[in-house]
PDB file of C-alpha atoms in Angstrom:
ATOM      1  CA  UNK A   1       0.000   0.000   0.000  1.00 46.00           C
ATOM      2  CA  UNK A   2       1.313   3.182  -1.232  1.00 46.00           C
ATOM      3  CA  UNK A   3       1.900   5.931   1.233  1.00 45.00           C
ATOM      4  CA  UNK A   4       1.489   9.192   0.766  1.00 45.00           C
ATOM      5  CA  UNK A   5       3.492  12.342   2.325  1.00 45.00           C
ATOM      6  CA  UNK A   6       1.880  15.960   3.117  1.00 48.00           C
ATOM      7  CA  UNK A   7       4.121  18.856   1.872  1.00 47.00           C
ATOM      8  CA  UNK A   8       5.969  19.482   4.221  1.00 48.00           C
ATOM      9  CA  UNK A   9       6.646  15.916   5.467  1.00 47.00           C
ATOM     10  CA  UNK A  10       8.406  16.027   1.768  1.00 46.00           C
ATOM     11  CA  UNK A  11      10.733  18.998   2.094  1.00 47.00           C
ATOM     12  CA  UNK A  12      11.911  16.877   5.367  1.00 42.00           C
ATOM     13  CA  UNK A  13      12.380  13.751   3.435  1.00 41.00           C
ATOM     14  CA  UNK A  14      14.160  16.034   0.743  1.00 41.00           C
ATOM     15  CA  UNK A  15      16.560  17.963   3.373  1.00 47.00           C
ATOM     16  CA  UNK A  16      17.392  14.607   4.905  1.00 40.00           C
ATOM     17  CA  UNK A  17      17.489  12.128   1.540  1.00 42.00           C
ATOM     18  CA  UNK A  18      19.659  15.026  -0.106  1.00 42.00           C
ATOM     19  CA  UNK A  19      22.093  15.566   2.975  1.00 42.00           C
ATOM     20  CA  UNK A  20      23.243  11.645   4.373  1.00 40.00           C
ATOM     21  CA  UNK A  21      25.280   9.070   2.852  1.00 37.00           C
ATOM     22  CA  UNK A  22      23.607   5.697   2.631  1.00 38.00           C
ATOM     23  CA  UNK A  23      25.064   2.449   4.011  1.00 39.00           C
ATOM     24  CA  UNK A  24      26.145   1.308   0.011  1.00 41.00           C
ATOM     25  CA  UNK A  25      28.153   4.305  -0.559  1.00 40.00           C
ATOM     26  CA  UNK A  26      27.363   7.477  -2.008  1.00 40.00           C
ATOM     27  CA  UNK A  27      24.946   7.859  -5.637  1.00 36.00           C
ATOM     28  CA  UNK A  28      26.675   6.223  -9.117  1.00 37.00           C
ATOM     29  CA  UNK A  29      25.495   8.114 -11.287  1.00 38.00           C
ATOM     30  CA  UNK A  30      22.132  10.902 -11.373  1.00 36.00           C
ATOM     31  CA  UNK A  31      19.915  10.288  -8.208  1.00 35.00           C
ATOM     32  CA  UNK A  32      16.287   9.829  -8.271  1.00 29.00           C
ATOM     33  CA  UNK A  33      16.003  13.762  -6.943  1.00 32.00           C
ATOM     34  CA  UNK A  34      17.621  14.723 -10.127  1.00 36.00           C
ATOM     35  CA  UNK A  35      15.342  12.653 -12.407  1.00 31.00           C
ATOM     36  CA  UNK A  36      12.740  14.149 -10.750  1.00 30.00           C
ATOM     37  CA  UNK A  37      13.554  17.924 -11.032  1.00 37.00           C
ATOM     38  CA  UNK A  38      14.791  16.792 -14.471  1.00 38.00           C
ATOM     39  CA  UNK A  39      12.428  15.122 -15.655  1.00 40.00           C
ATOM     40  CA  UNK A  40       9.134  14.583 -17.987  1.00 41.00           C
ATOM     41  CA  UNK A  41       7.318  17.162 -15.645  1.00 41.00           C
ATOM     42  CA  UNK A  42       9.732  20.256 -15.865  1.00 44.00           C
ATOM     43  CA  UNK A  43       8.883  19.290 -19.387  1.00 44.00           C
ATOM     44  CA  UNK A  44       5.798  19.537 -19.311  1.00 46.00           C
ATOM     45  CA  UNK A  45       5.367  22.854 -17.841  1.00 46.00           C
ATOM     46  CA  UNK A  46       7.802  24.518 -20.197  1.00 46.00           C
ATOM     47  CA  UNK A  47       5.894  23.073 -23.168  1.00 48.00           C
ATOM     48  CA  UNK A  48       2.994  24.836 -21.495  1.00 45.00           C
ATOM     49  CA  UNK A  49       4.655  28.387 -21.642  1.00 47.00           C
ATOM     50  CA  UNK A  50       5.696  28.255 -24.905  1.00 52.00           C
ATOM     51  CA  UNK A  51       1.858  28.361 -25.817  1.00 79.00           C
ATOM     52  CA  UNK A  52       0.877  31.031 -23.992  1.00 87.00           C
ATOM     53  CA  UNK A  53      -1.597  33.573 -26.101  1.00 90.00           C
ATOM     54  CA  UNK A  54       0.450  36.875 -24.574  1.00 90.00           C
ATOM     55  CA  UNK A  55       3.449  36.162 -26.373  1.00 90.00           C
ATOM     56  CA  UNK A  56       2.040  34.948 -29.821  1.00 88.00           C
ATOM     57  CA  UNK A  57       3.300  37.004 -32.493  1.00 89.00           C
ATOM     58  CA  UNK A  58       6.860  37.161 -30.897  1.00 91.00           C
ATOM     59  CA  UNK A  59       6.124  39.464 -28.048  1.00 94.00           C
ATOM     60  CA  UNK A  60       8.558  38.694 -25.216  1.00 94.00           C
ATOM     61  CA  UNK A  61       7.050  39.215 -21.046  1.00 94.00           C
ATOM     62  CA  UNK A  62       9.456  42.011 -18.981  1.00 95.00           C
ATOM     63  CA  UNK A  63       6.958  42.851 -16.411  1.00 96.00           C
ATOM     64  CA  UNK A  64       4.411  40.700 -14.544  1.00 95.00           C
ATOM     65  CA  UNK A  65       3.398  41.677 -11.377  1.00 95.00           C
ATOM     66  CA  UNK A  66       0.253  42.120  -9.216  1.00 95.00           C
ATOM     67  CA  UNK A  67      -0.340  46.274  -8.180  1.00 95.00           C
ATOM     68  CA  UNK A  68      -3.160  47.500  -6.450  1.00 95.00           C
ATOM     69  CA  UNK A  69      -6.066  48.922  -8.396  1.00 95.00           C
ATOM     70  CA  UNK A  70      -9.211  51.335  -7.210  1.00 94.00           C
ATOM     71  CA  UNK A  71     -11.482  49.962  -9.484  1.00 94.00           C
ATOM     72  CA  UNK A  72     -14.325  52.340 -10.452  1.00 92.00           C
ATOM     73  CA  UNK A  73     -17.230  51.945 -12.898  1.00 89.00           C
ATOM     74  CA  UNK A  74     -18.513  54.847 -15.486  1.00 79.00           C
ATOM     75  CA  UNK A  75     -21.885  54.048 -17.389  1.00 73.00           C
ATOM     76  CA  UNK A  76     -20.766  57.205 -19.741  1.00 64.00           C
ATOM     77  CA  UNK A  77     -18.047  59.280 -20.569  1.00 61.00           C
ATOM     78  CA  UNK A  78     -20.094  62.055 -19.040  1.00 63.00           C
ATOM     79  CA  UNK A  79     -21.569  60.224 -16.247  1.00 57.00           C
ATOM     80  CA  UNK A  80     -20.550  60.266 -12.589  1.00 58.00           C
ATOM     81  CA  UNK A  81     -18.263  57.549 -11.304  1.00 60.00           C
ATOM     82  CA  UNK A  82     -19.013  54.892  -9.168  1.00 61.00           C
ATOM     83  CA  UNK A  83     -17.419  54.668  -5.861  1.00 64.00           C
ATOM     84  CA  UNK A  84     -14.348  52.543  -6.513  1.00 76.00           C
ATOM     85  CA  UNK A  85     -12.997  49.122  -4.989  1.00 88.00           C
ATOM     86  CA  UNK A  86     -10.052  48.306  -4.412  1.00 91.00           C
ATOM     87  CA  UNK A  87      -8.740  44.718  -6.201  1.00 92.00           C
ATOM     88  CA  UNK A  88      -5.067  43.128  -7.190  1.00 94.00           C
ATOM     89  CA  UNK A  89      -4.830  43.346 -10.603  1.00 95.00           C
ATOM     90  CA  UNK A  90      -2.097  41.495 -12.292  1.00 96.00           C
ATOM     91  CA  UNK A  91      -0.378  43.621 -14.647  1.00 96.00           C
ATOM     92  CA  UNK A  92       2.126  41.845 -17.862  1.00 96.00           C
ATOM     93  CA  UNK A  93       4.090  44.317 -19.860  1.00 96.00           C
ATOM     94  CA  UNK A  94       5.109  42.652 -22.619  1.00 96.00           C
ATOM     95  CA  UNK A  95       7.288  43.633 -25.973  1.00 95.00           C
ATOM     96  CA  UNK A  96       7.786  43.254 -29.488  1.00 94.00           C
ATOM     97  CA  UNK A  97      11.452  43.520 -30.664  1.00 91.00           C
ATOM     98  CA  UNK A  98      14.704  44.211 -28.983  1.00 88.00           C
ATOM     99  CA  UNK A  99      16.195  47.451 -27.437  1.00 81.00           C
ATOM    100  CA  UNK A 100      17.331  48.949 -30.359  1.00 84.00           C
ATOM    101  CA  UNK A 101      14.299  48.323 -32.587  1.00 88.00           C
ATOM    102  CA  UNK A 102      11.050  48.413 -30.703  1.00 92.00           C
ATOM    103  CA  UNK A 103       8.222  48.382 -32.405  1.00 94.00           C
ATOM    104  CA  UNK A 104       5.022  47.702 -30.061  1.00 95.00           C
ATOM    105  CA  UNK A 105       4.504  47.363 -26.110  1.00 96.00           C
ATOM    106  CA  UNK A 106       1.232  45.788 -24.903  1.00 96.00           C
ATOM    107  CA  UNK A 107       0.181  45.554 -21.661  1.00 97.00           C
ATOM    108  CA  UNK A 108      -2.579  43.153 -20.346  1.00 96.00           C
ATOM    109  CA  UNK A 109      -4.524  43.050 -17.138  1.00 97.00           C
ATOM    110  CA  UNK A 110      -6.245  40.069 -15.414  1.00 94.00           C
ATOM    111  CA  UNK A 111      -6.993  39.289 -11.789  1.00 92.00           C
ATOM    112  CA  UNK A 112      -7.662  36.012  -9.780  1.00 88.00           C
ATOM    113  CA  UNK A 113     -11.162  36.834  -8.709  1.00 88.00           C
ATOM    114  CA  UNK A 114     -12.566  36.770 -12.230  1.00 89.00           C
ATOM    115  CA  UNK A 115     -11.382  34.691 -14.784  1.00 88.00           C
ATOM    116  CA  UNK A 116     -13.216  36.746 -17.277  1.00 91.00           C
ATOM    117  CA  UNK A 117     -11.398  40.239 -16.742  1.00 94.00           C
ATOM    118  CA  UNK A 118      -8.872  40.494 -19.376  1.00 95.00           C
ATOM    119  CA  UNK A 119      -7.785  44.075 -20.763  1.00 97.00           C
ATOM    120  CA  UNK A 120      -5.230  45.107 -23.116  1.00 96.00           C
ATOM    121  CA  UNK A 121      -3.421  48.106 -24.467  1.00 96.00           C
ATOM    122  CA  UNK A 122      -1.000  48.027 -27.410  1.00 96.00           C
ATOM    123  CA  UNK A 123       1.110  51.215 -28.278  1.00 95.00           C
ATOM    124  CA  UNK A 124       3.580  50.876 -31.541  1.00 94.00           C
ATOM    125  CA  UNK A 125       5.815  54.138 -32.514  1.00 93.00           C
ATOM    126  CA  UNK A 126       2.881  55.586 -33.786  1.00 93.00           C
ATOM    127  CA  UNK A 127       0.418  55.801 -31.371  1.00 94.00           C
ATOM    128  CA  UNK A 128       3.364  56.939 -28.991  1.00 94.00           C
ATOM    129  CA  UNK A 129       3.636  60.004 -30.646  1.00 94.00           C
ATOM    130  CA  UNK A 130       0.184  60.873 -30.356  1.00 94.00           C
ATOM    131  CA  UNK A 131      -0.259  60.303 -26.333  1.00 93.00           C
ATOM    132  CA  UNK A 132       3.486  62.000 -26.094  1.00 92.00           C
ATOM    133  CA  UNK A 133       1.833  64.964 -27.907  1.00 92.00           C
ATOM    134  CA  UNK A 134      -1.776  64.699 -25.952  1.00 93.00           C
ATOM    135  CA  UNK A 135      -0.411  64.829 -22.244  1.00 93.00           C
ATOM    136  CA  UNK A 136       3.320  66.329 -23.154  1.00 91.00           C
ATOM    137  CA  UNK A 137       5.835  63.017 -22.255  1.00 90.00           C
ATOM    138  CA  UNK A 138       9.449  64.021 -22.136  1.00 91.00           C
ATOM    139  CA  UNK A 139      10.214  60.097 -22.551  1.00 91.00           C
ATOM    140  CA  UNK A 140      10.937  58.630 -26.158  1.00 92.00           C
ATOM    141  CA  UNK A 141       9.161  55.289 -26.886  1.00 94.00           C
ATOM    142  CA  UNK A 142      11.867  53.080 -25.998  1.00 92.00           C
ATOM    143  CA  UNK A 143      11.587  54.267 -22.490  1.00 93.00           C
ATOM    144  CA  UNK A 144       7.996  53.847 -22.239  1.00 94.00           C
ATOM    145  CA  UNK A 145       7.931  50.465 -20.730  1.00 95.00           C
ATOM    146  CA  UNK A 146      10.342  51.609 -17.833  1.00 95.00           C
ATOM    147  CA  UNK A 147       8.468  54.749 -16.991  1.00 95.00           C
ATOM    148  CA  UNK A 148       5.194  52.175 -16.807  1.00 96.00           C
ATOM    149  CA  UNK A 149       6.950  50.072 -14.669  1.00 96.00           C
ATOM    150  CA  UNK A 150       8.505  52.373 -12.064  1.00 96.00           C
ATOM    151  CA  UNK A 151       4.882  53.908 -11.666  1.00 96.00           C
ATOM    152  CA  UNK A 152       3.725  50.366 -10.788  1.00 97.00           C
ATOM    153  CA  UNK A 153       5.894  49.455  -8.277  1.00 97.00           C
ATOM    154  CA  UNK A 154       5.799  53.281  -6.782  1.00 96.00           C
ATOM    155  CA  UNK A 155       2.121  52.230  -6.295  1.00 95.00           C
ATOM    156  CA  UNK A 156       2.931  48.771  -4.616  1.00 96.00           C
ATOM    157  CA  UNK A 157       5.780  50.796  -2.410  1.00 95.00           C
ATOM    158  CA  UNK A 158       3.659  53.393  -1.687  1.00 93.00           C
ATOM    159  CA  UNK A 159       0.067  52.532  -1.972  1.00 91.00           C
ATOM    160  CA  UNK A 160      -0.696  56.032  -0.061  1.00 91.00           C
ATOM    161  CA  UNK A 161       1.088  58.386  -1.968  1.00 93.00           C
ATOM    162  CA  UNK A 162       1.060  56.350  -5.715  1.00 95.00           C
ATOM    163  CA  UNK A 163      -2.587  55.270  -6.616  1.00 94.00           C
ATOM    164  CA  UNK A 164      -3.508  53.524  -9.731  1.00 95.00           C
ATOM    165  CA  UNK A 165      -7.578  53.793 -10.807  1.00 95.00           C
ATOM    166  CA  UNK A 166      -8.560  51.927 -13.333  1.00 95.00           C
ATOM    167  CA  UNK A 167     -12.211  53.393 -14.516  1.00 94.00           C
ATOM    168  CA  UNK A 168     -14.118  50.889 -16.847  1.00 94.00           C
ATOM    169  CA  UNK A 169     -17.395  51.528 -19.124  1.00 92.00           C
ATOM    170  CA  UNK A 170     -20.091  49.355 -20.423  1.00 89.00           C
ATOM    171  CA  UNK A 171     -18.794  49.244 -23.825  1.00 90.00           C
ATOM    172  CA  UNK A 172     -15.285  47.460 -23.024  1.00 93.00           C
ATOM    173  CA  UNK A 173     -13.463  50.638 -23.003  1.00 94.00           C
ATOM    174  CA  UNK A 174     -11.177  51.644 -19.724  1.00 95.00           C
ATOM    175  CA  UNK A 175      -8.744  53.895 -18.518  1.00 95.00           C
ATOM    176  CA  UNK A 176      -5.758  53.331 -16.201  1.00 96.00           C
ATOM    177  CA  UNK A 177      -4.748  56.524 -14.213  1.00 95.00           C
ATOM    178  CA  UNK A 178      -1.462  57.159 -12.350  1.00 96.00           C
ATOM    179  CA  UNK A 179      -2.193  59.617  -9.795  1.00 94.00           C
ATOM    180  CA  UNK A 180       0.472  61.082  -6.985  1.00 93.00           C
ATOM    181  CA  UNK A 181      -0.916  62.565  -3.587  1.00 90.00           C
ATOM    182  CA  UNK A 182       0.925  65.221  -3.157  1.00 86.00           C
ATOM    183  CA  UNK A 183      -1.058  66.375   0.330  1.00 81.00           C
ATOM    184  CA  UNK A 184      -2.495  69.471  -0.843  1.00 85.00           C
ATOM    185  CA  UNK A 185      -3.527  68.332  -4.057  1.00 88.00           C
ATOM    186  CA  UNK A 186      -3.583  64.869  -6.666  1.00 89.00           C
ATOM    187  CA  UNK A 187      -1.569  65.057  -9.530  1.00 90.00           C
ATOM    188  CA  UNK A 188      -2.127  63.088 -12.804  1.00 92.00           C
ATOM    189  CA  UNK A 189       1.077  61.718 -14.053  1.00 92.00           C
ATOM    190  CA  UNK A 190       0.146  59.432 -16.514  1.00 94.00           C
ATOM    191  CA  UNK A 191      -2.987  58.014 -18.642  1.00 95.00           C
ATOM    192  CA  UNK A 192      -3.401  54.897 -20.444  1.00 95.00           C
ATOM    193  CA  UNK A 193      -6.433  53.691 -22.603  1.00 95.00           C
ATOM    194  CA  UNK A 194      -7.354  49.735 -22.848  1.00 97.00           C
ATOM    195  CA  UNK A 195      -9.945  47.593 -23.997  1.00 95.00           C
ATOM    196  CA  UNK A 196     -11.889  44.796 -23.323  1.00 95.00           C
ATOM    197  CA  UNK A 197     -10.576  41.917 -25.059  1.00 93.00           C
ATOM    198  CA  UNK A 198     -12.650  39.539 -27.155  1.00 91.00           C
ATOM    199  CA  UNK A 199     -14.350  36.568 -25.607  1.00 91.00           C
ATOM    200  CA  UNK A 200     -12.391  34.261 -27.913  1.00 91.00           C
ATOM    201  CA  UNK A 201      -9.185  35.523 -27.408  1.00 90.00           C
ATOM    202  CA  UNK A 202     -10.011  35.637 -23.106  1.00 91.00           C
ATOM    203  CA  UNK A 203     -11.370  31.685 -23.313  1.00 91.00           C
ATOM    204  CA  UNK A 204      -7.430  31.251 -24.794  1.00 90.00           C
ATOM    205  CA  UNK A 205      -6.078  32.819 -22.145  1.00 91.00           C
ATOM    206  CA  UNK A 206      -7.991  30.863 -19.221  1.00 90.00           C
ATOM    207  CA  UNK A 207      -7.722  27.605 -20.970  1.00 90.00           C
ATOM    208  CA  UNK A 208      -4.078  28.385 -20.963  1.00 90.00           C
ATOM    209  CA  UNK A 209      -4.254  28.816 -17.225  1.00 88.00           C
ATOM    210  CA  UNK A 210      -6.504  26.208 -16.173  1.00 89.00           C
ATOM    211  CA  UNK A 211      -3.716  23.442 -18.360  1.00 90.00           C
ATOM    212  CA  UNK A 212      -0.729  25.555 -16.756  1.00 88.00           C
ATOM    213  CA  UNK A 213      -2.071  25.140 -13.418  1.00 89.00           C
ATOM    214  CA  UNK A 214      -3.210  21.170 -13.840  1.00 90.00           C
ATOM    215  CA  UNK A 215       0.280  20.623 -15.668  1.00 91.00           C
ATOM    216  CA  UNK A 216       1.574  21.821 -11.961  1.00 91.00           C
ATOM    217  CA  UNK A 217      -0.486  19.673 -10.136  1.00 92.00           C
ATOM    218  CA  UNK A 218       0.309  16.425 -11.812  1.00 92.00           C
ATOM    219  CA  UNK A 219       3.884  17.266 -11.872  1.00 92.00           C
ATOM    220  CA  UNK A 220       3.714  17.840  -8.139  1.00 91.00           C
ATOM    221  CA  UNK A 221       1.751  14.937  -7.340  1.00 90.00           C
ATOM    222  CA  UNK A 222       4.196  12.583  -9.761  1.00 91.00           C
ATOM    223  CA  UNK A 223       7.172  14.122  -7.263  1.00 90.00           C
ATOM    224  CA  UNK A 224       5.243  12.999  -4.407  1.00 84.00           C
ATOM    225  CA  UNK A 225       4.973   9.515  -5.329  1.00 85.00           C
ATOM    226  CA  UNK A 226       8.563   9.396  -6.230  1.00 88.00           C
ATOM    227  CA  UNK A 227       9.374  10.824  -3.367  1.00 84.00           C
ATOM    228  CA  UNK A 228       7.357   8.228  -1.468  1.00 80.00           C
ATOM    229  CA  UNK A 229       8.593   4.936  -3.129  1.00 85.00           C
ATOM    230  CA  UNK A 230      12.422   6.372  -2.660  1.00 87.00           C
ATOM    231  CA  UNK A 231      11.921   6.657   0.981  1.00 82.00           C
ATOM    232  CA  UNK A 232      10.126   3.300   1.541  1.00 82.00           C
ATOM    233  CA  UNK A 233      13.339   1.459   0.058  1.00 87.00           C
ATOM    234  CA  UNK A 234      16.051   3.394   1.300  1.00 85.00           C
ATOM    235  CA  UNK A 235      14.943   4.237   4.690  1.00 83.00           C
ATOM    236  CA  UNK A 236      11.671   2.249   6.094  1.00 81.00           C
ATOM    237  CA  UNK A 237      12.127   3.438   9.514  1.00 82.00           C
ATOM    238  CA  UNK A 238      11.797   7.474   8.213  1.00 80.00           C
ATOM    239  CA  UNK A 239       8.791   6.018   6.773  1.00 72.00           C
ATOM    240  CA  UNK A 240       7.104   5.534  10.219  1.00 78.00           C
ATOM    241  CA  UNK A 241       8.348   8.208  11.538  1.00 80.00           C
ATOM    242  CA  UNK A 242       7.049  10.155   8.869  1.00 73.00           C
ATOM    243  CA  UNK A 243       3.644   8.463   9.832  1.00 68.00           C
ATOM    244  CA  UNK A 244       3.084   9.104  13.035  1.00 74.00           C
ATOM    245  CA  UNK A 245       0.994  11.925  13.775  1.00 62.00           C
ATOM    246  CA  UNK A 246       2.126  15.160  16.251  1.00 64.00           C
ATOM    247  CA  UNK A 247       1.801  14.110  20.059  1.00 60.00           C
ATOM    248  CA  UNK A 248      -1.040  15.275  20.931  1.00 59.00           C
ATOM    249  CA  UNK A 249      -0.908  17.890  23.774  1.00 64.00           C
ATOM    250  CA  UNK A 250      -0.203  17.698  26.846  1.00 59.00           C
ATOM    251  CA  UNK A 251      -2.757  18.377  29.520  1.00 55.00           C
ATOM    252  CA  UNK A 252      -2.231  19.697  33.483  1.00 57.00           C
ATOM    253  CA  UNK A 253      -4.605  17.635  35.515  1.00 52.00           C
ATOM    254  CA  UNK A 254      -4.960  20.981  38.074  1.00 55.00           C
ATOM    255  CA  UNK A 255      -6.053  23.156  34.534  1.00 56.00           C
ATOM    256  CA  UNK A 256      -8.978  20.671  33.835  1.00 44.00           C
ATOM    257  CA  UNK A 257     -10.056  20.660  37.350  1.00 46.00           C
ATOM    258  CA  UNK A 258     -10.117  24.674  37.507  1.00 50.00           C
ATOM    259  CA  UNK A 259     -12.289  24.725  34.069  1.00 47.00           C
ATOM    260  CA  UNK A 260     -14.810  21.717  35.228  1.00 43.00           C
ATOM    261  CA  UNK A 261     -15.277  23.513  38.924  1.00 43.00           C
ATOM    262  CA  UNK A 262     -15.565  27.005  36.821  1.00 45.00           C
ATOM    263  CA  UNK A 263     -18.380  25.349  33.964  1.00 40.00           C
ATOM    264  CA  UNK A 264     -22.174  25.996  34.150  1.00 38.00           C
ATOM    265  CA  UNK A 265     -22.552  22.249  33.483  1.00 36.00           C
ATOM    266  CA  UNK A 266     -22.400  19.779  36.450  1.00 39.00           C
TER     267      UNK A 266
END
């Protein structure tokens, strides 16, 4: 009968497999550890990323982090906003050619609570030019993904003085906005327009999660087992230790007297 470890009975069997010398001598040749970190699995997973809809078309990920958004809701461009909530909203900066010749950035938002937000915003040379002109950047292009990126982690630094809102309409349009508190007033440093992406193109992206995450999952539970048959022939008497439960804890005769003579219930 197979037994099975939790996870952290397993880093204990690892620290302790990895560190001893057994009776027969020391490992000929790759252990089972190795073939394990090694193996089909790691495979596996790395197969998965190189499907992953964000980079199609050769775009390459620099950023990918989770920043606080106030998330506020607009039925019209000239209607009053909603009072806004504040969410972690997983932000991927991703671009298209090398240093010297860029020639798009895109940047995509998700979050964990709903599958079903996905956002986007692609800027090429172009389109720079224009925003550079409408709210007067003294950055060139190729230092637009930087600029983005320092903003973002000013606002997970300093969530007070660096806020990011994120207004949203009914028509799949949206709006980040970097705003600093500067005590007497808020100042707008930066704007960026997305939109909503297509329902096709978001049922990619979560079936690309949902496979990434069960790929992880098997490959974890595969470890386990290996893990598991390893110890059983090398060292049975880890084993039981390893299967014995905590002690439970231990009890002061004079503390259960004081609660029974203390209890409503005789």
């Amino acid at each position: 009968m197979d037994v099975y470890f939790s996870p952290s009975q397993c880093s204990v069997v690892v620290d302790i497999m990895t560190s001893r010398k057994f009776a027969d001598g020391d490992f000929a040749g790759p252990s089972t550890f190795e073939s394990i970190h090694h193996g089909s699995s790691t495979s596996d997973l790395s197969l998965v990323d190189d499907i992953d809809p964000s980079i199609a078309g050769g775009y390459r990920v620099v950023y990918d982090r989770e920043t606080p958004f106030e998330l506020r809701i607009q039925d019209s461009d000239n209607a009053p906003q909603q009072v806004g909530t504040l969410e972690a909203i997983k932000v991927k900066i991703l671009l298209l050619g090398d240093d010297n010749d860029l020639r798009a950035l895109k940047i995509e938002l998700s979050t964990e609570s709903d599958l079903f937000f996905y956002y986007v915003h692609v800027c090429d040379l172009e389109g720079f030019h224009l925003v550079q002109e409408q709210q007067k950047l003294m950055v060139d292009f190729a230092d637009y993904a930087n600029v983005l990126i320092r903003m973002l982690n000013n606002c997970i630094k300093e969530p007070h003085n660096h806020i990011a809102v994120y207004l949203m309409q009914a028509d799949g349009r949206a709006r980040l906005d970097f705003i600093q508190n500067m005590e007497y007033k808020f100042v707008e440093l930066l704007s960026v327009d997305f939109s909503r992406l297509p329902e096709e193109i978001v049922r990619q992206h979560i079936t690309y999660r949902y496979n990434t995450i069960k790929n992880r999952v098997t490959a974890l539970q595969s470890r386990l087992h290996e893990v598991n048959n390893l110890v059983k022939v090398k060292n049975p008497s880890l084993l039981l230790q390893l299967q014995k439960g905590p002690p439970p804890p231990a009890v002061n005769p004079r503390e259960v007297l004081a609660t029974r003579s203390h209890s409503r219930f005789h």
